[in-house]
Amino acid sequence: MPSNPSRTAVERHTAHGTSTRDLLNPGFMERYLPTYATELDAFLDAAKGSKVTSPNFENGRRALLLADAARESNKSGQVVVVDIGPGEKP
C-alpha cells in the first residue's frame, strides 16, 4: 500500500525576504491518486473474477438484515430475532 507523502519544503521569494522555507502539504490528488489507482485495480480484478472480494454480497445481505431488525426493535421496543441463514453466526 502506498504511504501517505510527507510535507515538502518549498522555497519562496517575497517582498519580505528570500529563501524563506515553508512546509507545504502536497495537494489532494498528489496524496491520494496512488491509493485510488490501487483501489481501481482491485475493483477491476474483482470484476474480472480473478479475485474474491470481502466484504461480499452475503456479508452485505446479513448486515442489512441486522440493520432492519435493529430499526424494528428500536421502533417497537421489543427484541427482534434475526435469522442470518447458514454459515458463520456471531
mmCIF file of C-alpha atoms in Angstrom, residues 11-59:
data_model
loop_
_atom_site.group_PDB
_atom_site.id
_atom_site.type_symbol
_atom_site.label_atom_id
_atom_site.label_comp_id
_atom_site.label_asym_id
_atom_site.label_seq_id
_atom_site.Cartn_x
_atom_site.Cartn_y
_atom_site.Cartn_z
ATOM 1 C CA GLU A 11 11.497 27.990 -1.297
ATOM 2 C CA ARG A 12 9.646 31.196 -1.968
ATOM 3 C CA HIS A 13 10.690 34.771 -2.616
ATOM 4 C CA THR A 14 8.530 37.636 -1.346
ATOM 5 C CA ALA A 15 8.878 41.341 -0.646
ATOM 6 C CA HIS A 16 9.693 40.412 2.973
ATOM 7 C CA GLY A 17 12.553 38.067 2.267
ATOM 8 C CA THR A 18 14.123 35.495 0.050
ATOM 9 C CA SER A 19 14.795 31.803 0.506
ATOM 10 C CA THR A 20 12.048 31.613 3.120
ATOM 11 C CA ARG A 21 11.182 27.971 3.757
ATOM 12 C CA ASP A 22 7.596 26.814 4.379
ATOM 13 C CA LEU A 23 6.385 23.266 4.808
ATOM 14 C CA LEU A 24 3.552 22.763 2.356
ATOM 15 C CA ASN A 25 1.238 19.774 2.255
ATOM 16 C CA PRO A 26 1.017 18.070 -1.124
ATOM 17 C CA GLY A 27 -2.252 18.597 -2.952
ATOM 18 C CA PHE A 28 -5.162 16.185 -2.637
ATOM 19 C CA MET A 29 -4.539 14.382 -5.929
ATOM 20 C CA GLU A 30 -0.813 14.026 -5.293
ATOM 21 C CA ARG A 31 -1.551 12.476 -1.904
ATOM 22 C CA TYR A 32 -4.385 10.147 -2.851
ATOM 23 C CA LEU A 33 -4.027 9.309 -6.560
ATOM 24 C CA PRO A 34 -1.840 6.232 -5.839
ATOM 25 C CA THR A 35 -4.478 4.946 -3.409
ATOM 26 C CA TYR A 36 -7.283 5.434 -5.942
ATOM 27 C CA ALA A 37 -5.230 3.587 -8.556
ATOM 28 C CA THR A 38 -4.731 0.660 -6.149
ATOM 29 C CA GLU A 39 -8.468 0.559 -5.362
ATOM 30 C CA LEU A 40 -9.370 0.709 -9.050
ATOM 31 C CA ASP A 41 -7.002 -2.194 -9.799
ATOM 32 C CA ALA A 42 -8.624 -4.258 -7.008
ATOM 33 C CA PHE A 43 -12.104 -3.443 -8.350
ATOM 34 C CA LEU A 44 -11.143 -4.456 -11.888
ATOM 35 C CA ASP A 45 -9.613 -7.724 -10.636
ATOM 36 C CA ALA A 46 -12.849 -8.483 -8.771
ATOM 37 C CA ALA A 47 -14.998 -7.550 -11.783
ATOM 38 C CA LYS A 48 -12.965 -9.933 -13.966
ATOM 39 C CA GLY A 49 -13.491 -12.663 -11.382
ATOM 40 C CA SER A 50 -9.787 -13.095 -10.750
ATOM 41 C CA LYS A 51 -10.024 -12.110 -7.088
ATOM 42 C CA VAL A 52 -12.508 -12.832 -4.291
ATOM 43 C CA THR A 53 -13.721 -9.662 -2.603
ATOM 44 C CA SER A 54 -14.508 -9.002 1.021
ATOM 45 C CA PRO A 55 -16.977 -7.908 2.137
ATOM 46 C CA ASN A 56 -19.067 -9.789 -0.387
ATOM 47 C CA PHE A 57 -22.757 -9.790 -1.282
ATOM 48 C CA GLU A 58 -23.663 -12.200 1.526
ATOM 49 C CA ASN A 59 -21.901 -10.035 4.092
#
